[in-house]
mmCIF file of C-alpha atoms in Angstrom:
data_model
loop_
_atom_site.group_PDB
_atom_site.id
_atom_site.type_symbol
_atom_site.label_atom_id
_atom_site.label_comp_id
_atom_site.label_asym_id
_atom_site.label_seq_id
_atom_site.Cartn_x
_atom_site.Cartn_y
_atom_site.Cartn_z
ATOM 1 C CA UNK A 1 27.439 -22.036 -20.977
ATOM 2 C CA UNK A 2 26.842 -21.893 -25.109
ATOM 3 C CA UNK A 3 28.041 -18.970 -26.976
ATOM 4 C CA UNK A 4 25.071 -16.611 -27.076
ATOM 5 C CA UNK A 5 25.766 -13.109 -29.334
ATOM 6 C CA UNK A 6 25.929 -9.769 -27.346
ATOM 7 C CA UNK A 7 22.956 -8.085 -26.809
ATOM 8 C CA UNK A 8 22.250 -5.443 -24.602
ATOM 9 C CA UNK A 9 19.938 -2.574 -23.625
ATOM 10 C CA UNK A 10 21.232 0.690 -24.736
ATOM 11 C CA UNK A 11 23.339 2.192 -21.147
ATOM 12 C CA UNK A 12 21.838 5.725 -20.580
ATOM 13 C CA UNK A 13 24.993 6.383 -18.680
ATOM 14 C CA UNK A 14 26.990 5.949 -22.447
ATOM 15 C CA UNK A 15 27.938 9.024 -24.617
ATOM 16 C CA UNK A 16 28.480 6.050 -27.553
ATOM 17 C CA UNK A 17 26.853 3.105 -28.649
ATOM 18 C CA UNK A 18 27.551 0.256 -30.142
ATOM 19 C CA UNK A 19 26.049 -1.210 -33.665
ATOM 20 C CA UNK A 20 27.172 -4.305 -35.271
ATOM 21 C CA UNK A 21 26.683 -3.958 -39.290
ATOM 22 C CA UNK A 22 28.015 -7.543 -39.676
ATOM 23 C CA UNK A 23 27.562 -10.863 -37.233
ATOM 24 C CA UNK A 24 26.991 -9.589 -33.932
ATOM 25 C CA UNK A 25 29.988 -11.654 -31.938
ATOM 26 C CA UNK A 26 29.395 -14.078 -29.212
ATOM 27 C CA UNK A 27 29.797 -12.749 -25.680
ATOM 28 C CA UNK A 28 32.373 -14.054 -23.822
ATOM 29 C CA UNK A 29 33.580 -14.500 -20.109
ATOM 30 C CA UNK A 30 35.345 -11.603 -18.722
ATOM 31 C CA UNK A 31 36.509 -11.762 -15.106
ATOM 32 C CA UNK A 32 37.415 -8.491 -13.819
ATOM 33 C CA UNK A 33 38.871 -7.310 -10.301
ATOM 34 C CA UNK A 34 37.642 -4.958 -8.354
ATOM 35 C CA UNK A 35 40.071 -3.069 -5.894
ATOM 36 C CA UNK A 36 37.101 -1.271 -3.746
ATOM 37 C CA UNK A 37 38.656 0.230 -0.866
ATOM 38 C CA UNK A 38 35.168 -0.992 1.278
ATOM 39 C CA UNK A 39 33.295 -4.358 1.257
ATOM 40 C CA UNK A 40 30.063 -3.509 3.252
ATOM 41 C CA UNK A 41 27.193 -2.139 1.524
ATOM 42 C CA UNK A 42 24.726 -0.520 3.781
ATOM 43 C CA UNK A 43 20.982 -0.832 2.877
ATOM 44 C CA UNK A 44 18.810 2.209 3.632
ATOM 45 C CA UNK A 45 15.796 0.997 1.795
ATOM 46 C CA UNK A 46 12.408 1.050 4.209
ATOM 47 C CA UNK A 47 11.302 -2.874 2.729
ATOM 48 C CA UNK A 48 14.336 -5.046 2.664
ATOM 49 C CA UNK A 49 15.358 -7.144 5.950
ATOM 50 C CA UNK A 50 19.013 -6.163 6.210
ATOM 51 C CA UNK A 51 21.105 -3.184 6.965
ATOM 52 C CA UNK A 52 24.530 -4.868 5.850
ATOM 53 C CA UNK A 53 25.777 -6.475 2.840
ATOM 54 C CA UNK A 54 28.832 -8.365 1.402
ATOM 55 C CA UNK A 55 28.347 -8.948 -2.247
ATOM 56 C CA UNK A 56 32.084 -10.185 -3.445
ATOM 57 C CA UNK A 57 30.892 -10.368 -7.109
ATOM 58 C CA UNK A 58 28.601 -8.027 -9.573
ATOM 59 C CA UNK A 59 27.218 -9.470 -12.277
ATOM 60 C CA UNK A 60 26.051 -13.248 -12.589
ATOM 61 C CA UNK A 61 26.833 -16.004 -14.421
ATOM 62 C CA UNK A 62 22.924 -17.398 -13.818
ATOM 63 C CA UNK A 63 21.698 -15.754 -16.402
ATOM 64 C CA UNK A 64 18.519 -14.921 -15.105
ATOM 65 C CA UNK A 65 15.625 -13.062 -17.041
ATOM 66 C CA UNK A 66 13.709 -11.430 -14.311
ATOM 67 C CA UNK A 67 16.976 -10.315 -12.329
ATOM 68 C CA UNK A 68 16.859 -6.668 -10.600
ATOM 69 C CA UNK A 69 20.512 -5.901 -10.141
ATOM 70 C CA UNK A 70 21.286 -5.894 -13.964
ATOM 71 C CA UNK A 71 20.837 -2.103 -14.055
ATOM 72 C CA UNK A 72 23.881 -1.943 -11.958
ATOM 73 C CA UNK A 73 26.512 -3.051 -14.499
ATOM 74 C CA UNK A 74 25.520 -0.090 -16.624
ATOM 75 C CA UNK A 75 27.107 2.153 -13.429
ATOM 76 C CA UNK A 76 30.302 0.049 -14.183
ATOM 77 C CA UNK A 77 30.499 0.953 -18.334
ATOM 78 C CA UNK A 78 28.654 -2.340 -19.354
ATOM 79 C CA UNK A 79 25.549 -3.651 -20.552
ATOM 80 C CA UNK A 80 22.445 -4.787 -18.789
ATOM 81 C CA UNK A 81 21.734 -7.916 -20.936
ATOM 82 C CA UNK A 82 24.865 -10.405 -21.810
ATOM 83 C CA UNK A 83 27.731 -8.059 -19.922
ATOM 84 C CA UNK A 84 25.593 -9.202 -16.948
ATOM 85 C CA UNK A 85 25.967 -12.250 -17.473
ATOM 86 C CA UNK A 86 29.666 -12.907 -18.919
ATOM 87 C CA UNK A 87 31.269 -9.546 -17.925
ATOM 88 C CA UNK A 88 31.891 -10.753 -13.705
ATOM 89 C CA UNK A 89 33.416 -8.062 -11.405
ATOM 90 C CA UNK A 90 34.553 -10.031 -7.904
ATOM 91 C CA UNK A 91 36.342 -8.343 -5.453
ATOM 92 C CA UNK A 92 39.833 -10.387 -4.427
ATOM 93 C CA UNK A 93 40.446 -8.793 -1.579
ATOM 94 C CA UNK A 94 36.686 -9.259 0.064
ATOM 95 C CA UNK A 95 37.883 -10.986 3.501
ATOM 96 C CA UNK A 96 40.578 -8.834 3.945
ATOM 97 C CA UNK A 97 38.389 -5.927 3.793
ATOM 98 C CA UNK A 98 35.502 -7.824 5.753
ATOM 99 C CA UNK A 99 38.301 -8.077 8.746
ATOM 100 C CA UNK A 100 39.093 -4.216 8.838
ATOM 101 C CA UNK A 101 35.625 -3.041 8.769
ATOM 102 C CA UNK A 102 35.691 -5.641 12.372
ATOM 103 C CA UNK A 103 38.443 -4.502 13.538
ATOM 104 C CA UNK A 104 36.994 -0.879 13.637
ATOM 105 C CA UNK A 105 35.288 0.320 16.984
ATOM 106 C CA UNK A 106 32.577 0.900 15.388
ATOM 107 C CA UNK A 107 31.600 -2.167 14.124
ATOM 108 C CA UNK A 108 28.896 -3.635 17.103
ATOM 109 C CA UNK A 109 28.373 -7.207 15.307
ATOM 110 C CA UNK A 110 25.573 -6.267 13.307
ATOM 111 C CA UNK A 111 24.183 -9.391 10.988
ATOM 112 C CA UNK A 112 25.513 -9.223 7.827
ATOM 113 C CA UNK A 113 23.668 -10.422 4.463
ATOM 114 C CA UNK A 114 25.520 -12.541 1.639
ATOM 115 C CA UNK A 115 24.383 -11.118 -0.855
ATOM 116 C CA UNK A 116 22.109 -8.368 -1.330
ATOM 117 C CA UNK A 117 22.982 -7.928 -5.183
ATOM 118 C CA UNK A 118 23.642 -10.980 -6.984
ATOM 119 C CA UNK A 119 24.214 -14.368 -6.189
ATOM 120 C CA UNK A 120 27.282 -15.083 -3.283
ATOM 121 C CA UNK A 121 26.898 -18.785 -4.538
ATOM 122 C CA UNK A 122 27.282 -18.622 -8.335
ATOM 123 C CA UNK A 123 29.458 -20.846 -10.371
ATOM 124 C CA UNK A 124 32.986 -18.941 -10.418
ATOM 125 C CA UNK A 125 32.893 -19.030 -6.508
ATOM 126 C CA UNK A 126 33.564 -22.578 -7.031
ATOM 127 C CA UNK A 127 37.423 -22.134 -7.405
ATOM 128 C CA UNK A 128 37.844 -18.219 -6.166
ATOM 129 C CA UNK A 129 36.193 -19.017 -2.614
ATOM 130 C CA UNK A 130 35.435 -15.347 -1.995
ATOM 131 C CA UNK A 131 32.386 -16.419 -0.270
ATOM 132 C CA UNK A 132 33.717 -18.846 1.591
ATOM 133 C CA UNK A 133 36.880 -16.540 3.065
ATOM 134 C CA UNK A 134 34.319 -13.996 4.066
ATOM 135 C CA UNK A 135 32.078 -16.147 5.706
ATOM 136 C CA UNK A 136 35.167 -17.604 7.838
ATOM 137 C CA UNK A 137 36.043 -14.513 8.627
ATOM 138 C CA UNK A 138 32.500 -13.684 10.098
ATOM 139 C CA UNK A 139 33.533 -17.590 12.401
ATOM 140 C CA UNK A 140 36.300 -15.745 13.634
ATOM 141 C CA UNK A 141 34.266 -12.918 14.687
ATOM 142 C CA UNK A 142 31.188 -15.066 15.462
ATOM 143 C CA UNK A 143 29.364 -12.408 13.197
ATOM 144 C CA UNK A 144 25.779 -12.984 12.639
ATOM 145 C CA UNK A 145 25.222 -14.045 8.771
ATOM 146 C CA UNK A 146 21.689 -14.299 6.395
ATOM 147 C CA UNK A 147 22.439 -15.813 3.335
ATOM 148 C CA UNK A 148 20.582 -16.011 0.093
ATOM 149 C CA UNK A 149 21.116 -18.089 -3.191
ATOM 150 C CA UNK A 150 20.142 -20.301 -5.440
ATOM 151 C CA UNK A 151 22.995 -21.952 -5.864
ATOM 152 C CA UNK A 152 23.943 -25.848 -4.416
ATOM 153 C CA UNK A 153 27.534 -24.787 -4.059
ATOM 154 C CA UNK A 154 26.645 -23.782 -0.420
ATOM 155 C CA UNK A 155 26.819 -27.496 0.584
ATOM 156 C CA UNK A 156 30.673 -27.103 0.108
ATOM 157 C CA UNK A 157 30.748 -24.906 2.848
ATOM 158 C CA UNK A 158 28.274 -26.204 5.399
ATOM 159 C CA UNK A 159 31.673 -27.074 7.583
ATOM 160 C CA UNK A 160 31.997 -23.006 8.256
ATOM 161 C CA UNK A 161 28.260 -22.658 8.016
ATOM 162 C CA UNK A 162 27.776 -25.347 11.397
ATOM 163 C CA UNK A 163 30.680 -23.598 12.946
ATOM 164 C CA UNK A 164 28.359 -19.921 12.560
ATOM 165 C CA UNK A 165 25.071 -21.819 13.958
ATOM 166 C CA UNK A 166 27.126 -23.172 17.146
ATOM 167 C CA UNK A 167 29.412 -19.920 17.430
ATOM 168 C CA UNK A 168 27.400 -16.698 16.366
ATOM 169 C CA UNK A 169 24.112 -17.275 14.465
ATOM 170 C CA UNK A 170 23.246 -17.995 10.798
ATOM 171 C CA UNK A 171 20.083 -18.369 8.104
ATOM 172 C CA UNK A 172 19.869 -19.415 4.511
ATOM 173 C CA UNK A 173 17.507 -18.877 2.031
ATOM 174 C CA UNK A 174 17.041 -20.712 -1.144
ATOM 175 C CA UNK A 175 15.609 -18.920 -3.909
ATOM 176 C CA UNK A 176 12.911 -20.974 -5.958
ATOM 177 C CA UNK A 177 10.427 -19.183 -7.575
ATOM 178 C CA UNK A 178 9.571 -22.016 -9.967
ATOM 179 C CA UNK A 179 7.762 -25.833 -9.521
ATOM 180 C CA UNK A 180 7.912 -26.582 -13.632
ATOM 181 C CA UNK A 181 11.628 -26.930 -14.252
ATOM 182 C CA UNK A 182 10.739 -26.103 -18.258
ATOM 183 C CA UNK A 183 9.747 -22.527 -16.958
ATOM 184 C CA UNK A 184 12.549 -22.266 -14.876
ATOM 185 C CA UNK A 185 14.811 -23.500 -17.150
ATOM 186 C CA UNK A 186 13.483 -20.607 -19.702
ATOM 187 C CA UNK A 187 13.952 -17.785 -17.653
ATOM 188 C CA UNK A 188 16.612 -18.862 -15.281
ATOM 189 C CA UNK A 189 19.056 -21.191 -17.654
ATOM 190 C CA UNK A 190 22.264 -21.708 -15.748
ATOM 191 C CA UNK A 191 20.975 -22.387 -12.284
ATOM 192 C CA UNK A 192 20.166 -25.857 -10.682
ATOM 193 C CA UNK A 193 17.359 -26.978 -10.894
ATOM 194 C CA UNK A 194 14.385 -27.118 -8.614
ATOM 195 C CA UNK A 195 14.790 -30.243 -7.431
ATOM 196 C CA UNK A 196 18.330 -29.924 -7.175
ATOM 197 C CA UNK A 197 17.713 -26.909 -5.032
ATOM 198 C CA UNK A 198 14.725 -29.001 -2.820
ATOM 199 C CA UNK A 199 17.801 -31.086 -2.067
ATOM 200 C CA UNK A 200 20.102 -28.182 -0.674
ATOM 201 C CA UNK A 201 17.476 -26.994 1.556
ATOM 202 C CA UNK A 202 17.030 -31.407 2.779
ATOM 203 C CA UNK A 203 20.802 -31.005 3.194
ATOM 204 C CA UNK A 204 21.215 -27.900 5.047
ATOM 205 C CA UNK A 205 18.174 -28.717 7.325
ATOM 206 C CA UNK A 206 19.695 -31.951 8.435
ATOM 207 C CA UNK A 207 22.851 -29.987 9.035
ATOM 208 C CA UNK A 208 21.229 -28.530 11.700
ATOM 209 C CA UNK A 209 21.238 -24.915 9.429
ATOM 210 C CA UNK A 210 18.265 -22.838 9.827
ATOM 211 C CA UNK A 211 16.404 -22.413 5.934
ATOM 212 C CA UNK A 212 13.836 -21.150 4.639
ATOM 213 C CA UNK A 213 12.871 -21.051 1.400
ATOM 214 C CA UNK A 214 12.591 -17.116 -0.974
ATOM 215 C CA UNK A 215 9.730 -17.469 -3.610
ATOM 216 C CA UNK A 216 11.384 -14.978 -5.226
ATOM 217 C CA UNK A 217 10.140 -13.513 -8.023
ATOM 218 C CA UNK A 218 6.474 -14.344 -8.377
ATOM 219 C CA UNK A 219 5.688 -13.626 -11.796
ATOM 220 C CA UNK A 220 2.285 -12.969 -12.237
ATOM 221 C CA UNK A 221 0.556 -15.463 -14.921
ATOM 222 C CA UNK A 222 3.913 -17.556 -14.887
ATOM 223 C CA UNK A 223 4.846 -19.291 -11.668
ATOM 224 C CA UNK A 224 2.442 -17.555 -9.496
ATOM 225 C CA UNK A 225 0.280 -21.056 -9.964
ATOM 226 C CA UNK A 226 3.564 -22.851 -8.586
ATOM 227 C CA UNK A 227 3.248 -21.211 -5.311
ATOM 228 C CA UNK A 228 1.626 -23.683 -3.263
ATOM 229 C CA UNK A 229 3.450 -26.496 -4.654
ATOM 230 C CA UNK A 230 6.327 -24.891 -4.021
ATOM 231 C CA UNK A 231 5.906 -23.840 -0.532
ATOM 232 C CA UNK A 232 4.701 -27.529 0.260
ATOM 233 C CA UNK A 233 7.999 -28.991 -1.568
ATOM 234 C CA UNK A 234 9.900 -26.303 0.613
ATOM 235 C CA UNK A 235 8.340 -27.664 4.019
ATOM 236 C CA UNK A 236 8.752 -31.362 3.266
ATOM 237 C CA UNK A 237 12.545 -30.771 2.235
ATOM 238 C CA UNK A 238 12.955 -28.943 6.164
ATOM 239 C CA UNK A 239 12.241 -25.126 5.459
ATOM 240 C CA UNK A 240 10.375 -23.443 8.707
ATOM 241 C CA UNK A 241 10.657 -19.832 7.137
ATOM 242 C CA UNK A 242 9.530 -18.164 3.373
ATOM 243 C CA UNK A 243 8.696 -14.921 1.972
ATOM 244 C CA UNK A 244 7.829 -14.088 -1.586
ATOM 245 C CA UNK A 245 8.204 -10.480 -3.380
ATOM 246 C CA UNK A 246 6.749 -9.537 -6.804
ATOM 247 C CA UNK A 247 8.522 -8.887 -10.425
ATOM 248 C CA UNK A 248 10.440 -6.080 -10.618
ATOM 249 C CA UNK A 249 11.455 -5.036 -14.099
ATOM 250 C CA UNK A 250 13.634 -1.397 -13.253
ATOM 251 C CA UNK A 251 15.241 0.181 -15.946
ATOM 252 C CA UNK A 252 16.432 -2.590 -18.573
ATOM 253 C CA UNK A 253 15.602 -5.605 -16.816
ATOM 254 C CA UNK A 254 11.807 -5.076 -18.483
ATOM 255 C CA UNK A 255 13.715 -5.248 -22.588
ATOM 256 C CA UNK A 256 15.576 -8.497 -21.235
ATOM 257 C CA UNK A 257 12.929 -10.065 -19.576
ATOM 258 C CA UNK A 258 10.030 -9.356 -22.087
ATOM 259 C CA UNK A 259 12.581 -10.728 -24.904
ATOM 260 C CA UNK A 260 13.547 -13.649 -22.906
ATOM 261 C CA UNK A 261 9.454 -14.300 -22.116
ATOM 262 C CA UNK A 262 8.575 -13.993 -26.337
ATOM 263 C CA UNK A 263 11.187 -15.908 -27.224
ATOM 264 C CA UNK A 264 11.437 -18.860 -24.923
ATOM 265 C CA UNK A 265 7.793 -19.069 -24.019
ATOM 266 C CA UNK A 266 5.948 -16.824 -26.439
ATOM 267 C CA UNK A 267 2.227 -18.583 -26.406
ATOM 268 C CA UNK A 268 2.287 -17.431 -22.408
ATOM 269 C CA UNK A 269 3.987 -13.832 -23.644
ATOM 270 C CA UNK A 270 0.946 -11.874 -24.021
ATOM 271 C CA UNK A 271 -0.750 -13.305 -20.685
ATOM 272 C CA UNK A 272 2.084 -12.755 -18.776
ATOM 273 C CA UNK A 273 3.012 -8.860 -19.245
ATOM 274 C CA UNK A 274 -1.077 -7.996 -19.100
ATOM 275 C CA UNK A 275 -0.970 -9.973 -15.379
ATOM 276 C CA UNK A 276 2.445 -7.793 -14.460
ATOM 277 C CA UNK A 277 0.474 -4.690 -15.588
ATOM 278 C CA UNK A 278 -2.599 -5.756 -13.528
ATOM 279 C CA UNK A 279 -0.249 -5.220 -10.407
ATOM 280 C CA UNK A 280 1.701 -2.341 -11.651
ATOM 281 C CA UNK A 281 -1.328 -0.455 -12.243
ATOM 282 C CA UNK A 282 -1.406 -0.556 -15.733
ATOM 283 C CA UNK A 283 2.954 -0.590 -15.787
ATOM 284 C CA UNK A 284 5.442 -2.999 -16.086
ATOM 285 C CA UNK A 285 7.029 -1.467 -12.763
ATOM 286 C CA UNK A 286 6.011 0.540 -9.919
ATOM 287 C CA UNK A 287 9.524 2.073 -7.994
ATOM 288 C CA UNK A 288 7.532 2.816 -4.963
ATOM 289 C CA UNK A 289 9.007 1.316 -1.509
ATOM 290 C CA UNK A 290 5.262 0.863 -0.335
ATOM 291 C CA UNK A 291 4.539 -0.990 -3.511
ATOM 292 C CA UNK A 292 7.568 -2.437 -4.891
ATOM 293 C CA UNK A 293 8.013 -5.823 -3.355
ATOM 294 C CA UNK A 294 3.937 -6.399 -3.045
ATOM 295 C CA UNK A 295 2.385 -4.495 -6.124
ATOM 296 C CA UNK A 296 -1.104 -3.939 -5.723
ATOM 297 C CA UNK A 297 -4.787 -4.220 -6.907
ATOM 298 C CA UNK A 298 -6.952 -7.406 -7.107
ATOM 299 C CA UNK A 299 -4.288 -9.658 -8.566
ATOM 300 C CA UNK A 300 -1.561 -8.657 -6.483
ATOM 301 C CA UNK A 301 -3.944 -9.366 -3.297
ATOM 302 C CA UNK A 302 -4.807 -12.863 -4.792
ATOM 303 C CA UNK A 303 -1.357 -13.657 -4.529
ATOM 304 C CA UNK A 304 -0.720 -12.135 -1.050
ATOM 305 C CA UNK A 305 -3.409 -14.208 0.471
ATOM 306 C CA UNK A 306 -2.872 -16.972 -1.203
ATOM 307 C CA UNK A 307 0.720 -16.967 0.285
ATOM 308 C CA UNK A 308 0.175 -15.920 3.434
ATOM 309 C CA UNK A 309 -2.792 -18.580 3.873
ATOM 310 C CA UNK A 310 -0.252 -21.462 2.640
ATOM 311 C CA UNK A 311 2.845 -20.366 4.668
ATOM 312 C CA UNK A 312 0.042 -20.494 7.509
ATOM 313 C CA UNK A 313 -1.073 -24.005 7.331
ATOM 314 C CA UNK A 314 2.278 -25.722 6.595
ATOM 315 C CA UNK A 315 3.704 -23.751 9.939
ATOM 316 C CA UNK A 316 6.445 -21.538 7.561
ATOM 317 C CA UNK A 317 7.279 -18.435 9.312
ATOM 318 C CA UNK A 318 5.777 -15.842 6.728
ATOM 319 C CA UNK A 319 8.188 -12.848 6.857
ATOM 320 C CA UNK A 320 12.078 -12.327 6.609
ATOM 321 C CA UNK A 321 13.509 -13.281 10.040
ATOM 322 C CA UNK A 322 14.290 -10.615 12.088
ATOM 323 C CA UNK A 323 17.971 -9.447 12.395
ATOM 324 C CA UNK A 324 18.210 -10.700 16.228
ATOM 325 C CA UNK A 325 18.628 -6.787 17.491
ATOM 326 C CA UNK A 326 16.293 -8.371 20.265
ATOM 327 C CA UNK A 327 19.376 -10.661 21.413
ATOM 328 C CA UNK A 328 22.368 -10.316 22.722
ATOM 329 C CA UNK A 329 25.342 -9.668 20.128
ATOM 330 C CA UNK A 330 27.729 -12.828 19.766
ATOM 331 C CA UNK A 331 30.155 -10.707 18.395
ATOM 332 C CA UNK A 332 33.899 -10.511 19.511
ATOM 333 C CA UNK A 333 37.047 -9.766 18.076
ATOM 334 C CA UNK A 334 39.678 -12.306 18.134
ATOM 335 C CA UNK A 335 42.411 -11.964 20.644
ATOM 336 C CA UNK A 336 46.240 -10.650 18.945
ATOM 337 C CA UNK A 337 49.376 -13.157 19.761
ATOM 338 C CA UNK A 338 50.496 -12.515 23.039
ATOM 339 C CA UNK A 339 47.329 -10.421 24.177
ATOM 340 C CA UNK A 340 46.693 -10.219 27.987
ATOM 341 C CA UNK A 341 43.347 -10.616 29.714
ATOM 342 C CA UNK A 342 41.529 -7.918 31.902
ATOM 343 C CA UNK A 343 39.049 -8.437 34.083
ATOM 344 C CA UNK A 344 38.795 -5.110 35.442
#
């Protein structure tokens, strides 16, 4: 990663702010632990396909412009625009806390999503294997897992990954919201690229791993023009699944991403934002749960149908999979040393 100078949105949750008279410094990588006493998150939001989440990191080391969760660093003291990205919180003791919450009565095997934040995949889990402990843990338990990243470094762990398809039941979704790897290079710089990505998905599907591909976001007058190509790509490479949801810019993520957009792609700049605002009606973002994911108005429709009519004739399943509440659970908790049977 080069040395790129702090910069970040001003943190509404700050009494005090930060102005540099001289050079502004270069940010640099932080890793910080997190001792949370919990490791499940639980969704209540009305349009996103999970109840559950394990997300053993905040913040992200992909750097990308369009990302939604960078408003929740500021909750944590830091900035939205380079703290994201250098300042990483992981959580060391993720598995262990996975295992209590199934150990608890409580707990009826509900499927659990990696990760509903930022990316379970990104480059530090390379040597801290937070991911990869949880997800063994969820073996044990035959847990039902989704997955979603963008990350190749899932190919590491399709060993635990087979053992969940045979044992319990799991999905992955690649994110690729971009064909042109110059666009996605602008606005998502430290990820693989898409054909590096086309590849996971080849390698997971002959794994025997059910993917599906997240088109995720569409940016209207950017990559909504890649759509079909990559939906097409997506099918050939073994993908039977794919949804797509719309920019969101909340909060701070609209000053990063409209200074990432002039500066790395400024003759498109102008187009770009008056598309967004086309769906937002007249905004850069629209909070609404009814409206959020989709947007709405001419534009957004466009893009709807044209989604829905390509997922349609390649045979992708257009919608998040169902969480399997239709089927019986798989889960079970592991037997103790010396633990007797009953059958009555």
């Amino acid at each position: 990663m080069k040395p790129r100078p702090i910069s970040n949105p001003t943190n509404p949750w700050d009494t005090t702010a930060v102005e540099y008279l001289d050079e502004i410094p270069p940010a640099k990588l932080e890793v910080l632990e997190d001792h949370s006493r919990e490791v499940l998150g639980r969704n209540d939001s009305p349009d996103v396909g999970f109840t559950w989440s394990v997300n053993p990191y905040r913040g992200c080391l992909h750097a990308c412009a369009y990302c939604y969760a960078r408003p929740y660093h500021e909750y944590l003291g830091f900035g939205a625009g380079t703290d994201f990205e250098t300042k990483l919180v992981v959580k060391p003791q993720a598995a262990e806390l996975l295992r209590a919450a199934f150990e608890r009565k409580s707990w009826k095997g509900e499927p659990i999503a990696f990760s509903g934040v930022t990316d379970c995949y990104q480059p530090i889990e390379a040597s801290l294997r937070l991911t990869r402990a949880c997800l063994e843990v969820c073996a044990e338990y035959r847990n039902p897992v989704g997955i979603i990243t963008k990350g190749p470094l899932i190919e590491r762990d399709l060993d635990v990954l087979k053992t969940l398809a045979q044992e319990a039941r799991v999905s992955v979704c690649i994110t690729l919201p971009f064909h042109d790897e110059q666009v996605a290079r602008a606005m998502e710089p430290y990820v693989a690229t898409p054909r590096r990505r086309l590849q996971t998905m080849e390698r997971l599907a002959a794994a025997g791993i059910s993917v599906g591909v997240a088109v995720a976001p569409v940016i209207p007058g950017l990559n909504d023009e890649d759509m079909v190509r990559v939906l097409t790509a997506a099918r050939e490479a073994g993908a039977t699944r794919a949804f797509y949801t719309l920019l969101r810019l909340p909060g701070p993520v609209q000053a990063v991403f409209e200074e990432r957009l002039r500066e790395k792609l400024p003759l498109r700049a102008e187009r770009v934002l008056h598309r967004i605002r086309e769906t937002r009606g007249g905004a850069l973002n629209d909070a609404r749960f009814s409206v959020r994911m989709r947007g709405e108005g001419l534009y957004a429709d466009t893009i709807h149908k044209l989604f829905n009519t390509t997922a349609r004739r390649l045979g992708l399943q257009s919608e998040w999979p169902s969480e399997g509440a239709e089927k019986e659970s798989t889960f079970r908790r592991p037997m103790k040393p010396g633990t007797q049977l009953s059958f009555f």
